[in-house]
PDB file of C-alpha atoms in Angstrom:
ATOM      1  CA  MET Y   4     -55.777 257.881 -38.084  1.00 92.00           C
ATOM      2  CA  GLU Y   5     -59.044 259.006 -36.531  1.00 96.00           C
ATOM      3  CA  MET Y   6     -62.099 256.765 -36.377  1.00 98.00           C
ATOM      4  CA  ILE Y   7     -65.188 258.848 -37.097  1.00 98.00           C
ATOM      5  CA  GLU Y   8     -67.669 255.999 -36.808  1.00 98.00           C
ATOM      6  CA  VAL Y   9     -67.498 252.364 -35.718  1.00 99.00           C
ATOM      7  CA  CYS Y  10     -70.528 250.129 -36.204  1.00 99.00           C
ATOM      8  CA  LEU Y  11     -70.762 246.657 -34.647  1.00 99.00           C
ATOM      9  CA  GLU Y  12     -73.401 243.938 -34.454  1.00 99.00           C
ATOM     10  CA  THR Y  13     -74.927 242.559 -31.261  1.00 99.00           C
ATOM     11  CA  ALA Y  14     -77.633 240.110 -30.244  1.00 97.00           C
ATOM     12  CA  GLN Y  15     -78.189 241.990 -26.950  1.00 98.00           C
ATOM     13  CA  LEU Y  16     -79.165 245.406 -28.276  1.00 98.00           C
ATOM     14  CA  ALA Y  17     -81.154 246.659 -25.264  1.00 98.00           C
ATOM     15  CA  GLU Y  18     -78.583 245.503 -22.716  1.00 99.00           C
ATOM     16  CA  VAL Y  19     -75.703 246.985 -24.695  1.00 99.00           C
ATOM     17  CA  LYS Y  20     -77.517 250.317 -25.047  1.00 99.00           C
ATOM     18  CA  ASP Y  21     -78.165 250.434 -21.300  1.00 99.00           C
ATOM     19  CA  PHE Y  22     -74.488 249.723 -20.678  1.00 99.00           C
ATOM     20  CA  TYR Y  23     -72.933 252.363 -22.915  1.00 99.00           C
ATOM     21  CA  HIS Y  24     -75.569 255.043 -22.369  1.00 99.00           C
ATOM     22  CA  GLY Y  25     -76.501 254.233 -18.772  1.00 98.00           C
ATOM     23  CA  THR Y  26     -73.497 252.634 -17.105  1.00 99.00           C
ATOM     24  CA  LEU Y  27     -70.727 254.457 -18.993  1.00 99.00           C
ATOM     25  CA  GLY Y  28     -72.737 257.640 -19.496  1.00 99.00           C
ATOM     26  CA  LEU Y  29     -72.112 258.141 -23.219  1.00 99.00           C
ATOM     27  CA  ALA Y  30     -74.575 260.486 -24.923  1.00 99.00           C
ATOM     28  CA  LEU Y  31     -77.285 258.703 -26.924  1.00 99.00           C
ATOM     29  CA  LEU Y  32     -77.254 260.054 -30.487  1.00 99.00           C
ATOM     30  CA  GLU Y  33     -79.755 257.794 -32.230  1.00 98.00           C
ATOM     31  CA  GLU Y  34     -82.104 254.978 -31.355  1.00 98.00           C
ATOM     32  CA  GLU Y  35     -84.209 252.874 -33.700  1.00 98.00           C
ATOM     33  CA  GLU Y  36     -85.846 249.483 -33.403  1.00 98.00           C
ATOM     34  CA  ASN Y  37     -82.760 247.599 -34.547  1.00 98.00           C
ATOM     35  CA  SER Y  38     -79.898 249.985 -33.807  1.00 99.00           C
ATOM     36  CA  PHE Y  39     -78.574 252.781 -31.624  1.00 99.00           C
ATOM     37  CA  ALA Y  40     -75.556 255.071 -31.509  1.00 99.00           C
ATOM     38  CA  VAL Y  41     -73.657 256.828 -28.737  1.00 99.00           C
ATOM     39  CA  GLN Y  42     -70.956 259.487 -28.822  1.00 99.00           C
ATOM     40  CA  ALA Y  43     -67.626 258.156 -27.546  1.00 99.00           C
ATOM     41  CA  GLY Y  44     -65.531 261.300 -27.637  1.00 99.00           C
ATOM     42  CA  ALA Y  45     -64.579 261.917 -31.256  1.00 98.00           C
ATOM     43  CA  THR Y  46     -66.137 258.624 -32.408  1.00 99.00           C
ATOM     44  CA  LYS Y  47     -69.734 257.717 -33.137  1.00 99.00           C
ATOM     45  CA  LEU Y  48     -70.134 254.172 -31.806  1.00 99.00           C
ATOM     46  CA  CYS Y  49     -73.157 252.327 -33.158  1.00 99.00           C
ATOM     47  CA  PHE Y  50     -74.597 248.881 -32.609  1.00 99.00           C
ATOM     48  CA  VAL Y  51     -76.940 247.046 -34.979  1.00 99.00           C
ATOM     49  CA  ARG Y  52     -79.001 243.990 -34.144  1.00 98.00           C
ATOM     50  CA  GLY Y  53     -77.260 240.902 -35.494  1.00 96.00           C
ATOM     51  CA  GLU Y  54     -77.641 237.146 -35.516  1.00 92.00           C
ATOM     52  CA  GLY Y  55     -75.727 234.682 -33.387  1.00 92.00           C
ATOM     53  CA  ASN Y  56     -73.428 236.035 -30.701  1.00 94.00           C
ATOM     54  CA  PRO Y  57     -70.945 238.375 -32.362  1.00 98.00           C
ATOM     55  CA  PHE Y  58     -68.235 239.882 -30.186  1.00 98.00           C
ATOM     56  CA  TYR Y  59     -65.341 242.220 -30.817  1.00 99.00           C
ATOM     57  CA  HIS Y  60     -62.291 243.731 -29.197  1.00 99.00           C
ATOM     58  CA  PHE Y  61     -62.031 247.508 -29.225  1.00 99.00           C
ATOM     59  CA  ALA Y  62     -60.296 250.181 -27.186  1.00 99.00           C
ATOM     60  CA  PHE Y  63     -61.077 253.697 -26.027  1.00 99.00           C
ATOM     61  CA  ASN Y  64     -58.297 256.215 -25.608  1.00 99.00           C
ATOM     62  CA  ILE Y  65     -58.419 258.001 -22.263  1.00 99.00           C
ATOM     63  CA  PRO Y  66     -56.122 260.793 -20.997  1.00 99.00           C
ATOM     64  CA  GLU Y  67     -52.561 259.577 -20.590  1.00 99.00           C
ATOM     65  CA  ASN Y  68     -52.523 260.549 -16.903  1.00 98.00           C
ATOM     66  CA  LYS Y  69     -55.886 259.104 -15.843  1.00 98.00           C
ATOM     67  CA  ILE Y  70     -55.614 255.306 -15.799  1.00 99.00           C
ATOM     68  CA  GLU Y  71     -55.770 255.145 -11.984  1.00 98.00           C
ATOM     69  CA  GLU Y  72     -58.735 257.537 -11.939  1.00 98.00           C
ATOM     70  CA  ALA Y  73     -60.435 255.380 -14.578  1.00 99.00           C
ATOM     71  CA  ILE Y  74     -60.002 252.302 -12.378  1.00 98.00           C
ATOM     72  CA  GLU Y  75     -61.711 254.130  -9.510  1.00 98.00           C
ATOM     73  CA  TRP Y  76     -64.501 255.372 -11.776  1.00 99.00           C
ATOM     74  CA  LEU Y  77     -65.174 251.896 -13.173  1.00 98.00           C
ATOM     75  CA  ASP Y  78     -65.369 250.361  -9.687  1.00 97.00           C
ATOM     76  CA  GLY Y  79     -68.986 249.312  -9.217  1.00 97.00           C
ATOM     77  CA  ARG Y  80     -69.713 249.746 -12.916  1.00 98.00           C
ATOM     78  CA  VAL Y  81     -67.765 246.788 -14.332  1.00 98.00           C
ATOM     79  CA  LYS Y  82     -65.548 243.926 -13.205  1.00 98.00           C
ATOM     80  CA  LEU Y  83     -62.051 244.442 -14.536  1.00 98.00           C
ATOM     81  CA  LEU Y  84     -60.406 241.484 -16.246  1.00 98.00           C
ATOM     82  CA  GLU Y  85     -57.182 240.113 -14.794  1.00 95.00           C
ATOM     83  CA  GLU Y  86     -53.911 238.839 -16.225  1.00 88.00           C
ATOM     84  CA  GLU Y  87     -51.948 236.806 -13.664  1.00 86.00           C
ATOM     85  CA  GLY Y  88     -53.838 238.549 -10.879  1.00 89.00           C
ATOM     86  CA  ASP Y  89     -53.284 242.072 -12.196  1.00 94.00           C
ATOM     87  CA  THR Y  90     -55.959 244.302 -13.709  1.00 97.00           C
ATOM     88  CA  LEU Y  91     -53.544 247.035 -14.851  1.00 98.00           C
ATOM     89  CA  VAL Y  92     -51.303 246.133 -17.777  1.00 98.00           C
ATOM     90  CA  PHE Y  93     -48.261 248.086 -18.955  1.00 98.00           C
ATOM     91  CA  PHE Y  94     -47.088 247.718 -22.563  1.00 97.00           C
ATOM     92  CA  PRO Y  95     -43.482 249.004 -22.616  1.00 97.00           C
ATOM     93  CA  HIS Y  96     -43.121 248.940 -26.417  1.00 95.00           C
ATOM     94  CA  TRP Y  97     -46.329 250.970 -26.720  1.00 97.00           C
ATOM     95  CA  ASN Y  98     -45.617 253.162 -23.667  1.00 98.00           C
ATOM     96  CA  ALA Y  99     -49.191 252.639 -22.530  1.00 99.00           C
ATOM     97  CA  HIS Y 100     -51.243 251.351 -19.602  1.00 99.00           C
ATOM     98  CA  SER Y 101     -54.504 249.470 -20.162  1.00 99.00           C
ATOM     99  CA  ILE Y 102     -57.441 247.987 -18.297  1.00 99.00           C
ATOM    100  CA  TYR Y 103     -60.017 245.608 -19.733  1.00 99.00           C
ATOM    101  CA  PHE Y 104     -63.625 244.616 -19.079  1.00 99.00           C
ATOM    102  CA  LEU Y 105     -66.551 242.927 -20.802  1.00 99.00           C
ATOM    103  CA  ASP Y 106     -69.776 244.556 -21.900  1.00 99.00           C
ATOM    104  CA  PRO Y 107     -73.114 242.663 -21.816  1.00 98.00           C
ATOM    105  CA  ALA Y 108     -72.507 241.232 -25.296  1.00 98.00           C
ATOM    106  CA  GLY Y 109     -69.110 239.827 -24.352  1.00 98.00           C
ATOM    107  CA  ASN Y 110     -67.141 242.467 -26.231  1.00 99.00           C
ATOM    108  CA  ILE Y 111     -63.628 242.832 -24.835  1.00 99.00           C
ATOM    109  CA  VAL Y 112     -63.397 246.544 -24.065  1.00 99.00           C
ATOM    110  CA  GLU Y 113     -60.167 248.352 -23.246  1.00 99.00           C
ATOM    111  CA  PHE Y 114     -59.397 251.731 -21.701  1.00 99.00           C
ATOM    112  CA  ILE Y 115     -55.880 252.727 -22.738  1.00 99.00           C
ATOM    113  CA  SER Y 116     -53.674 255.603 -21.575  1.00 99.00           C
ATOM    114  CA  ARG Y 117     -51.065 256.226 -24.272  1.00 99.00           C
ATOM    115  CA  HIS Y 118     -48.267 258.197 -22.681  1.00 98.00           C
ATOM    116  CA  ASN Y 119     -46.867 259.378 -26.016  1.00 98.00           C
ATOM    117  CA  LEU Y 120     -49.999 261.465 -26.613  1.00 98.00           C
ATOM    118  CA  ALA Y 121     -50.364 265.005 -25.292  1.00 97.00           C
ATOM    119  CA  ASN Y 122     -53.908 264.545 -23.985  1.00 98.00           C
ATOM    120  CA  ARG Y 123     -53.387 265.093 -20.273  1.00 98.00           C
ATOM    121  CA  ARG Y 124     -56.440 266.302 -18.322  1.00 98.00           C
ATOM    122  CA  GLU Y 125     -56.924 267.314 -14.727  1.00 96.00           C
ATOM    123  CA  GLY Y 126     -59.752 266.447 -12.339  1.00 95.00           C
ATOM    124  CA  ALA Y 127     -61.740 263.329 -11.544  1.00 97.00           C
ATOM    125  CA  PHE Y 128     -62.454 260.839 -14.317  1.00 98.00           C
ATOM    126  CA  THR Y 129     -65.831 261.188 -16.070  1.00 98.00           C
ATOM    127  CA  SER Y 130     -67.394 259.833 -19.255  1.00 98.00           C
ATOM    128  CA  GLN Y 131     -66.022 262.957 -20.979  1.00 98.00           C
ATOM    129  CA  ASP Y 132     -62.572 261.400 -20.590  1.00 99.00           C
ATOM    130  CA  ILE Y 133     -63.512 258.666 -23.057  1.00 99.00           C
ATOM    131  CA  LEU Y 134     -61.745 260.382 -25.950  1.00 99.00           C
ATOM    132  CA  CYS Y 135     -62.323 258.135 -28.968  1.00 99.00           C
ATOM    133  CA  VAL Y 136     -62.383 254.577 -30.219  1.00 99.00           C
ATOM    134  CA  SER Y 137     -58.686 254.042 -30.870  1.00 99.00           C
ATOM    135  CA  GLU Y 138     -58.522 250.327 -31.686  1.00 99.00           C
ATOM    136  CA  ILE Y 139     -60.775 247.846 -33.404  1.00 99.00           C
ATOM    137  CA  GLY Y 140     -59.847 244.195 -33.720  1.00 98.00           C
ATOM    138  CA  MET Y 141     -60.034 242.591 -37.166  1.00 98.00           C
ATOM    139  CA  PRO Y 142     -59.513 238.815 -37.222  1.00 98.00           C
ATOM    140  CA  VAL Y 143     -58.371 237.751 -40.695  1.00 98.00           C
ATOM    141  CA  ASP Y 144     -57.243 234.605 -42.495  1.00 97.00           C
ATOM    142  CA  ASP Y 145     -53.807 235.960 -43.442  1.00 98.00           C
ATOM    143  CA  VAL Y 146     -52.399 238.910 -41.495  1.00 98.00           C
ATOM    144  CA  MET Y 147     -49.490 239.703 -43.837  1.00 97.00           C
ATOM    145  CA  ASP Y 148     -51.639 239.502 -46.971  1.00 97.00           C
ATOM    146  CA  THR Y 149     -54.279 241.737 -45.383  1.00 97.00           C
ATOM    147  CA  ILE Y 150     -51.621 244.316 -44.476  1.00 96.00           C
ATOM    148  CA  GLU Y 151     -50.599 244.524 -48.129  1.00 95.00           C
ATOM    149  CA  LYS Y 152     -54.188 244.869 -49.356  1.00 93.00           C
ATOM    150  CA  MET Y 153     -55.145 247.496 -46.774  1.00 93.00           C
ATOM    151  CA  GLN Y 154     -51.989 249.527 -47.336  1.00 92.00           C
ATOM    152  CA  THR Y 155     -52.578 249.529 -51.084  1.00 91.00           C
ATOM    153  CA  VAL Y 156     -56.065 250.999 -50.722  1.00 92.00           C
ATOM    154  CA  LEU Y 157     -55.966 252.896 -47.422  1.00 92.00           C
ATOM    155  CA  GLN Y 158     -52.286 253.905 -47.342  1.00 89.00           C
ATOM    156  CA  LEU Y 159     -52.025 253.261 -43.608  1.00 92.00           C
ATOM    157  CA  PRO Y 160     -48.669 252.668 -41.915  1.00 94.00           C
ATOM    158  CA  VAL Y 161     -47.870 249.546 -39.917  1.00 96.00           C
ATOM    159  CA  TRP Y 162     -47.473 251.011 -36.438  1.00 95.00           C
ATOM    160  CA  ARG Y 163     -45.362 248.225 -34.902  1.00 93.00           C
ATOM    161  CA  GLU Y 164     -43.439 245.294 -36.379  1.00 93.00           C
ATOM    162  CA  PRO Y 165     -46.030 242.815 -37.734  1.00 96.00           C
ATOM    163  CA  THR Y 166     -46.082 239.063 -37.279  1.00 97.00           C
ATOM    164  CA  SER Y 167     -48.168 236.346 -38.887  1.00 97.00           C
ATOM    165  CA  GLN Y 168     -50.446 236.515 -35.827  1.00 98.00           C
ATOM    166  CA  PHE Y 169     -50.690 240.229 -35.040  1.00 98.00           C
ATOM    167  CA  ALA Y 170     -50.263 243.630 -36.691  1.00 98.00           C
ATOM    168  CA  PRO Y 171     -51.447 247.148 -35.782  1.00 98.00           C
ATOM    169  CA  LEU Y 172     -52.179 249.485 -38.717  1.00 97.00           C
ATOM    170  CA  GLY Y 173     -52.608 253.226 -38.266  1.00 96.00           C
ATOM    171  CA  GLY Y 174     -51.457 255.374 -35.357  1.00 96.00           C
ATOM    172  CA  GLU Y 175     -52.038 255.950 -31.669  1.00 97.00           C
ATOM    173  CA  ASP Y 176     -55.285 257.831 -32.286  1.00 97.00           C
ATOM    174  CA  GLY Y 177     -56.628 254.941 -34.343  1.00 98.00           C
ATOM    175  CA  LEU Y 178     -55.447 251.397 -35.016  1.00 98.00           C
ATOM    176  CA  PHE Y 179     -56.807 248.446 -36.924  1.00 98.00           C
ATOM    177  CA  ILE Y 180     -55.624 245.448 -34.891  1.00 98.00           C
ATOM    178  CA  LEU Y 181     -55.169 242.611 -37.379  1.00 98.00           C
ATOM    179  CA  VAL Y 182     -55.032 239.197 -35.736  1.00 98.00           C
ATOM    180  CA  ALA Y 183     -55.092 235.684 -37.107  1.00 98.00           C
ATOM    181  CA  ILE Y 184     -58.474 233.986 -36.869  1.00 98.00           C
ATOM    182  CA  GLY Y 185     -58.383 231.555 -33.968  1.00 98.00           C
ATOM    183  CA  ARG Y 186     -55.802 233.537 -31.996  1.00 98.00           C
ATOM    184  CA  THR Y 187     -56.854 233.999 -28.364  1.00 98.00           C
ATOM    185  CA  TRP Y 188     -57.751 237.568 -27.520  1.00 98.00           C
ATOM    186  CA  PHE Y 189     -55.562 239.068 -24.815  1.00 96.00           C
ATOM    187  CA  MET Y 190     -57.238 239.159 -21.379  1.00 96.00           C
ATOM    188  CA  SER Y 191     -59.661 236.413 -22.377  1.00 96.00           C
ATOM    189  CA  ASP Y 192     -59.895 232.749 -23.268  1.00 95.00           C
ATOM    190  CA  ARG Y 193     -61.896 233.440 -26.438  1.00 97.00           C
ATOM    191  CA  ALA Y 194     -60.637 232.751 -29.923  1.00 98.00           C
ATOM    192  CA  ALA Y 195     -60.854 235.592 -32.431  1.00 98.00           C
ATOM    193  CA  HIS Y 196     -63.510 235.253 -35.131  1.00 98.00           C
ATOM    194  CA  ALA Y 197     -64.657 237.593 -37.882  1.00 97.00           C
ATOM    195  CA  TYR Y 198     -68.005 239.358 -37.482  1.00 98.00           C
ATOM    196  CA  PRO Y 199     -69.528 242.150 -39.587  1.00 98.00           C
ATOM    197  CA  LEU Y 200     -67.968 245.532 -38.936  1.00 98.00           C
ATOM    198  CA  LYS Y 201     -68.159 249.004 -40.490  1.00 98.00           C
ATOM    199  CA  VAL Y 202     -65.544 251.664 -39.788  1.00 98.00           C
ATOM    200  CA  THR Y 203     -65.285 255.194 -41.171  1.00 98.00           C
ATOM    201  CA  ILE Y 204     -61.975 257.013 -40.774  1.00 97.00           C
ATOM    202  CA  LYS Y 205     -60.547 260.395 -41.750  1.00 94.00           C
ATOM    203  CA  GLY Y 206     -58.096 260.376 -44.612  1.00 88.00           C
ATOM    204  CA  LYS Y 207     -56.599 262.204 -47.571  1.00 85.00           C
ATOM    205  CA  ARG Y 208     -59.092 260.917 -50.145  1.00 89.00           C
ATOM    206  CA  ASN Y 209     -62.518 259.338 -50.324  1.00 94.00           C
ATOM    207  CA  VAL Y 210     -62.163 255.593 -50.765  1.00 95.00           C
ATOM    208  CA  GLN Y 211     -63.601 252.369 -49.383  1.00 94.00           C
ATOM    209  CA  THR Y 212     -62.619 248.741 -49.230  1.00 94.00           C
ATOM    210  CA  PHE Y 213     -63.964 245.418 -48.022  1.00 95.00           C
ATOM    211  CA  VAL Y 214     -61.929 242.863 -46.070  1.00 92.00           C
ATOM    212  CA  LYS Y 215     -63.864 239.689 -45.260  1.00 89.00           C
ATOM    213  CA  SER Y 216     -67.003 240.947 -43.457  1.00 93.00           C
ATOM    214  CA  TYR Y 217     -65.422 244.344 -42.759  1.00 97.00           C
ATOM    215  CA  HIS Y 218     -66.408 247.527 -44.585  1.00 97.00           C
ATOM    216  CA  ILE Y 219     -63.871 250.329 -44.227  1.00 97.00           C
ATOM    217  CA  LYS Y 220     -64.601 253.796 -45.573  1.00 96.00           C
ATOM    218  CA  VAL Y 221     -62.225 256.752 -45.724  1.00 95.00           C
ATOM    219  CA  LEU Y 222     -63.627 260.282 -45.856  1.00 95.00           C
ATOM    220  CA  GLU Y 223     -61.452 263.161 -46.992  1.00 90.00           C
ATOM    221  CA  GLU Y 224     -61.107 265.776 -44.263  1.00 78.00           C
ATOM    222  CA  SER Y 225     -62.171 268.601 -46.587  1.00 66.00           C
ATOM    223  CA  SER Y 226     -65.445 266.820 -47.351  1.00 64.00           C
ATOM    224  CA  LEU Y 227     -66.101 266.431 -43.620  1.00 62.00           C
ATOM    225  CA  SER Y 228     -65.698 270.164 -43.042  1.00 52.00           C
ATOM    226  CA  LEU Y 229     -68.321 270.825 -45.709  1.00 46.00           C
ATOM    227  CA  ALA Y 230     -70.803 268.283 -44.306  1.00 49.00           C
TER     228      ALA Y 230
END
């Protein structure tokens, strides 16, 4: 599953734009009074002005061999989050290493090196090594029920064994991370809540669905090539 576009809300639009365009060096694609978009590898990442203090968890894939280089590159740009004193986390069942940090809006951002993917790159880490948005968190009332509804419409596989609290749908290039509302986000002390979200993914047919405040659209690959 490939995420073409991910659109989130924020109450700190200017600060968030400065972070992703300035601090992380992602190319600015669009800027309007109440929104902006940057290019995060294969994904268009956009932010729209919203009310309250919405926050999300999402992950960027980076080359599978560059997690240490990413740590060096982020030094001075962000403060990495820690789990029991460690900033680098290894997930054996996912065969992946991750690091986490917060953006100015409090979004929990992850860089993840997935060692099953053949995306190795040489050289120092740069913003060009931010390959795509590969995860987006979706807090829901009922994880198992949401799996059934999303699979019916979107025909996405469950990537790892689901539980009532957590389930990843999709694949290593793109995952919807379903979590139970109120569950504490990993690497934080914040409970998961649902905020408006729009995601466009590549698929085999044009279809869309709504889950809570989430709008998910699938675009057929042939229609993208004609766009």
